Short mmCIF file of C-alpha atoms and ligand atoms in Angstrom, two decimals:
data_model
loop_
_atom_site.label_atom_id
_atom_site.label_comp_id
_atom_site.label_asym_id
_atom_site.label_seq_id
_atom_site.Cartn_x
_atom_site.Cartn_y
_atom_site.Cartn_z
CA UNK A 1 0.00 0.00 0.00
CA UNK A 2 2.82 2.41 0.94
CA UNK A 3 4.65 1.43 -2.26
CA UNK A 4 1.52 2.24 -4.25
CA UNK A 5 1.26 5.62 -2.56
CA UNK A 6 4.87 6.49 -3.27
CA UNK A 7 4.59 5.41 -6.90
CA UNK A 8 1.36 7.42 -7.20
CA UNK A 9 2.93 10.50 -5.66
CA UNK A 10 5.96 10.22 -7.94
CA UNK A 11 3.65 9.95 -10.96
CA UNK A 12 1.71 12.99 -9.81
CA UNK A 13 4.82 15.12 -9.47
CA UNK A 14 6.09 14.06 -12.87
CA UNK A 15 2.71 14.69 -14.51
CA UNK A 16 2.46 18.21 -13.20
CA UNK A 17 6.10 19.31 -13.36
CA UNK A 18 8.16 17.20 -15.80
CA UNK A 19 7.92 17.30 -19.62
CA UNK A 20 5.85 14.42 -21.04
CA UNK A 21 7.14 12.07 -23.75
CA UNK A 22 5.57 10.98 -27.02
CA UNK A 23 6.02 7.84 -29.12
CA UNK A 24 3.94 8.93 -32.11
CA UNK A 25 5.27 11.95 -34.00
CA UNK A 26 3.51 15.20 -33.06
CA UNK A 27 0.51 15.59 -35.42
CA UNK A 28 1.15 18.43 -37.87
CA UNK A 29 4.74 18.62 -36.63
CA UNK A 30 6.09 18.63 -40.18
CA UNK A 31 3.82 21.50 -41.32
CA UNK A 32 5.23 25.01 -41.65
CA UNK A 33 4.36 27.58 -38.97
CA UNK A 34 1.48 29.79 -40.16
CA UNK A 35 1.56 33.60 -40.19
CA UNK A 36 -0.44 34.39 -37.05
CA UNK A 37 -1.33 37.79 -35.64
CA UNK A 38 -0.61 38.43 -31.97
CA UNK A 39 -4.28 38.01 -31.15
CA UNK A 40 -4.47 34.70 -33.03
CA UNK A 41 -1.38 33.41 -31.27
CA UNK A 42 -2.77 34.39 -27.89
CA UNK A 43 -6.11 32.74 -28.64
CA UNK A 44 -4.52 29.51 -29.89
CA UNK A 45 -2.18 29.40 -26.87
CA UNK A 46 -5.08 29.95 -24.47
CA UNK A 47 -7.14 27.18 -26.07
CA UNK A 48 -4.16 24.84 -25.95
CA UNK A 49 -3.64 25.75 -22.29
CA UNK A 50 -7.22 24.60 -21.66
CA UNK A 51 -6.50 21.36 -23.54
CA UNK A 52 -3.24 20.80 -21.69
CA UNK A 53 -5.11 21.25 -18.46
CA UNK A 54 -7.70 18.70 -19.62
CA UNK A 55 -4.88 16.27 -20.30
CA UNK A 56 -3.46 16.82 -16.81
CA UNK A 57 -6.91 15.86 -15.52
CA UNK A 58 -6.98 12.83 -17.84
CA UNK A 59 -3.66 11.67 -16.37
CA UNK A 60 -5.12 11.92 -12.88
CA UNK A 61 -8.31 10.08 -13.87
CA UNK A 62 -6.43 7.20 -15.48
CA UNK A 63 -3.92 7.01 -12.64
CA UNK A 64 -6.71 7.01 -10.08
CA UNK A 65 -8.51 4.27 -11.95
CA UNK A 66 -5.32 2.16 -12.21
CA UNK A 67 -4.70 2.56 -8.48
CA UNK A 68 -8.24 1.60 -7.48
CA UNK A 69 -9.27 -1.11 -9.92
CA UNK A 70 -8.70 -4.71 -8.91
CA UNK A 71 -9.41 -6.09 -12.35
CA UNK A 72 -6.06 -6.73 -14.07
CA UNK A 73 -7.75 -7.16 -17.47
CA UNK A 74 -9.35 -3.71 -17.27
CA UNK A 75 -6.13 -2.18 -16.00
CA UNK A 76 -4.18 -3.58 -18.93
CA UNK A 77 -6.83 -2.58 -21.44
CA UNK A 78 -6.72 1.02 -20.21
CA UNK A 79 -2.93 1.26 -20.31
CA UNK A 80 -2.98 2.06 -24.02
CA UNK A 81 -5.42 4.92 -23.51
CA UNK A 82 -3.38 6.24 -20.60
CA UNK A 83 -0.26 6.16 -22.77
CA UNK A 84 -2.05 8.20 -25.44
CA UNK A 85 -3.11 10.72 -22.80
CA UNK A 86 0.57 11.18 -21.97
CA UNK A 87 1.22 11.88 -25.64
CA UNK A 88 -1.59 14.44 -25.67
CA UNK A 89 0.07 16.07 -22.71
CA UNK A 90 3.37 16.22 -24.60
CA UNK A 91 1.79 17.58 -27.80
CA UNK A 92 -0.22 20.34 -26.10
CA UNK A 93 2.76 21.30 -23.95
CA UNK A 94 5.01 21.62 -26.97
CA UNK A 95 2.46 23.62 -28.94
CA UNK A 96 1.88 26.05 -26.06
CA UNK A 97 5.65 26.71 -25.98
CA UNK A 98 5.76 27.23 -29.77
CA UNK A 99 2.95 29.76 -29.50
CA UNK A 100 4.77 31.60 -26.74
CA UNK A 101 2.11 30.77 -24.15
CA UNK A 102 2.34 29.16 -20.73
CA UNK A 103 0.71 26.27 -18.94
CA UNK A 104 -2.01 26.76 -16.35
CA UNK A 105 -0.67 27.87 -12.98
CA UNK A 106 -3.41 25.84 -11.33
CA UNK A 107 -2.34 22.47 -12.77
CA UNK A 108 -1.49 20.95 -9.36
CA UNK A 109 -5.00 21.87 -8.23
CA UNK A 110 -6.68 20.41 -11.33
CA UNK A 111 -4.61 17.26 -10.94
CA UNK A 112 -5.49 16.80 -7.29
CA UNK A 113 -9.18 17.45 -7.89
CA UNK A 114 -9.35 14.99 -10.78
CA UNK A 115 -7.50 12.32 -8.84
CA UNK A 116 -9.97 12.68 -5.98
CA UNK A 117 -12.94 12.49 -8.36
CA UNK A 118 -11.43 9.50 -10.18
CA UNK A 119 -10.83 7.63 -6.93
CA UNK A 120 -14.34 8.45 -5.75
CA UNK A 121 -15.82 7.12 -9.01
CA UNK A 122 -13.74 3.96 -8.60
CA UNK A 123 -15.32 3.33 -5.21
CA UNK A 124 -18.61 2.61 -6.97
CA UNK A 125 -17.05 -0.30 -8.86
CA UNK A 126 -15.62 -0.86 -12.31
CA UNK A 127 -18.89 -0.35 -14.21
CA UNK A 128 -19.49 3.12 -12.80
CA UNK A 129 -15.81 3.99 -12.97
CA UNK A 130 -15.67 3.04 -16.64
CA UNK A 131 -18.95 4.91 -17.19
CA UNK A 132 -17.33 7.97 -15.72
CA UNK A 133 -14.30 7.57 -18.00
CA UNK A 134 -16.50 7.06 -21.06
CA UNK A 135 -18.60 10.13 -20.29
CA UNK A 136 -15.47 12.21 -19.62
CA UNK A 137 -13.98 11.17 -22.95
CA UNK A 138 -17.23 11.98 -24.75
CA UNK A 139 -17.36 15.44 -23.18
CA UNK A 140 -13.71 16.07 -24.03
CA UNK A 141 -14.37 15.02 -27.61
CA UNK A 142 -17.26 17.52 -27.89
CA UNK A 143 -15.09 20.15 -26.30
CA UNK A 144 -12.25 19.60 -28.78
CA UNK A 145 -14.77 19.86 -31.60
CA UNK A 146 -15.79 23.30 -30.31
CA UNK A 147 -12.12 24.32 -30.26
CA UNK A 148 -11.84 23.55 -33.95
CA UNK A 149 -14.42 26.31 -34.50
CA UNK A 150 -12.48 28.77 -32.33
CA UNK A 151 -8.89 28.10 -33.42
CA UNK A 152 -7.47 30.25 -36.23
CA UNK A 153 -8.44 28.63 -39.55
CA UNK A 154 -4.88 28.56 -40.93
CA UNK A 155 -3.09 27.46 -37.73
CA UNK A 156 -2.67 23.93 -39.00
CA UNK A 157 0.07 22.98 -36.54
CA UNK A 158 -2.39 23.49 -33.69
CA UNK A 159 -5.41 22.13 -35.52
CA UNK A 160 -3.75 18.82 -36.46
CA UNK A 161 -3.01 18.13 -32.80
CA UNK A 162 -6.60 18.83 -31.78
CA UNK A 163 -7.96 16.68 -34.62
CA UNK A 164 -5.83 13.68 -33.61
CA UNK A 165 -6.68 14.12 -29.93
CA UNK A 166 -10.36 14.15 -30.81
CA UNK A 167 -9.97 10.85 -32.71
CA UNK A 168 -8.12 9.32 -29.74
CA UNK A 169 -10.66 10.49 -27.13
CA UNK A 170 -13.50 8.93 -29.14
CA UNK A 171 -11.55 5.66 -29.20
CA UNK A 172 -10.97 5.89 -25.44
CA UNK A 173 -14.72 6.27 -24.88
CA UNK A 174 -15.30 3.18 -27.04
CA UNK A 175 -12.71 1.23 -25.05
CA UNK A 176 -14.42 2.10 -21.77
CA UNK A 177 -17.79 1.07 -23.22
CA UNK A 178 -16.37 -2.19 -24.50
CA UNK A 179 -14.97 -2.95 -21.05
CA UNK A 180 -18.42 -2.62 -19.49
CA UNK A 181 -19.05 1.06 -18.75
CA UNK A 182 -22.52 1.76 -17.38
CA UNK A 183 -24.51 4.80 -18.53
CA UNK A 184 -24.41 7.48 -15.85
CA UNK A 185 -27.58 9.28 -14.67
CA UNK A 186 -28.32 12.54 -16.49
CA UNK A 187 -27.83 14.59 -13.34
CA UNK A 188 -24.29 13.24 -12.91
CA UNK A 189 -23.46 14.01 -16.54
CA UNK A 190 -24.80 17.53 -16.10
CA UNK A 191 -22.68 18.02 -12.97
CA UNK A 192 -19.62 16.82 -14.87
CA UNK A 193 -20.35 19.29 -17.66
CA UNK A 194 -20.78 22.13 -15.17
CA UNK A 195 -17.50 21.39 -13.38
CA UNK A 196 -15.58 21.05 -16.64
CA UNK A 197 -16.99 24.43 -17.67
CA UNK A 198 -15.46 25.94 -14.55
CA UNK A 199 -12.10 24.32 -15.29
CA UNK A 200 -12.02 25.29 -18.97
CA UNK A 201 -13.26 28.81 -18.22
CA UNK A 202 -10.60 29.44 -15.59
CA UNK A 203 -7.77 27.70 -17.47
CA UNK A 204 -8.38 29.91 -20.51
CA UNK A 205 -7.08 32.82 -18.43
CA UNK A 206 -4.98 31.38 -15.60
FE1 LIG B 1 -6.46 13.21 -24.11
FE1 LIG B 2 -8.82 10.31 -23.63
#
């Protein structure tokens, strides 16, 4: 148990403070940098800060689920998704730096909150836990879709990252469903939407 805690704590510190790695090449990484006005750069960097923040939360959710689940099959099946979340973290981080932006100052807070929520969801058993993951991934997918409307049209280096993340999140939702996710009550889904609105709203600025 103590080992688990130490490993978890180490993971948390690395997630929030160390650069993430990627196996797949960064989507759009070979495209030329677009001519962007200062306002466009700021907007793209702010949106990517929100997405980076979402990926910090995803790390916490997947880590919480791996710590709490007793089903080795489910744990293994979710490892691939968790690995892709780490890549998303790396891609958004890199793009924020390219755009001259910065990461959210509140990342430790978002991480801690998400870990707590993830561990709470896990208490209700694997079905609910997976349902929570599936619903989170669906909401993130919808959110990324809305970013494609707000990002500068010609900022392809940013857009390609968001497009690939959106594809991955949809696949993660499918994985959770395949593993036996239960459908959450509407009121829970609404509460999740409301809290993610707070996070995305704040992270756009801070
Ligand atoms: Fe992600
Ligand atoms: Fe995901």
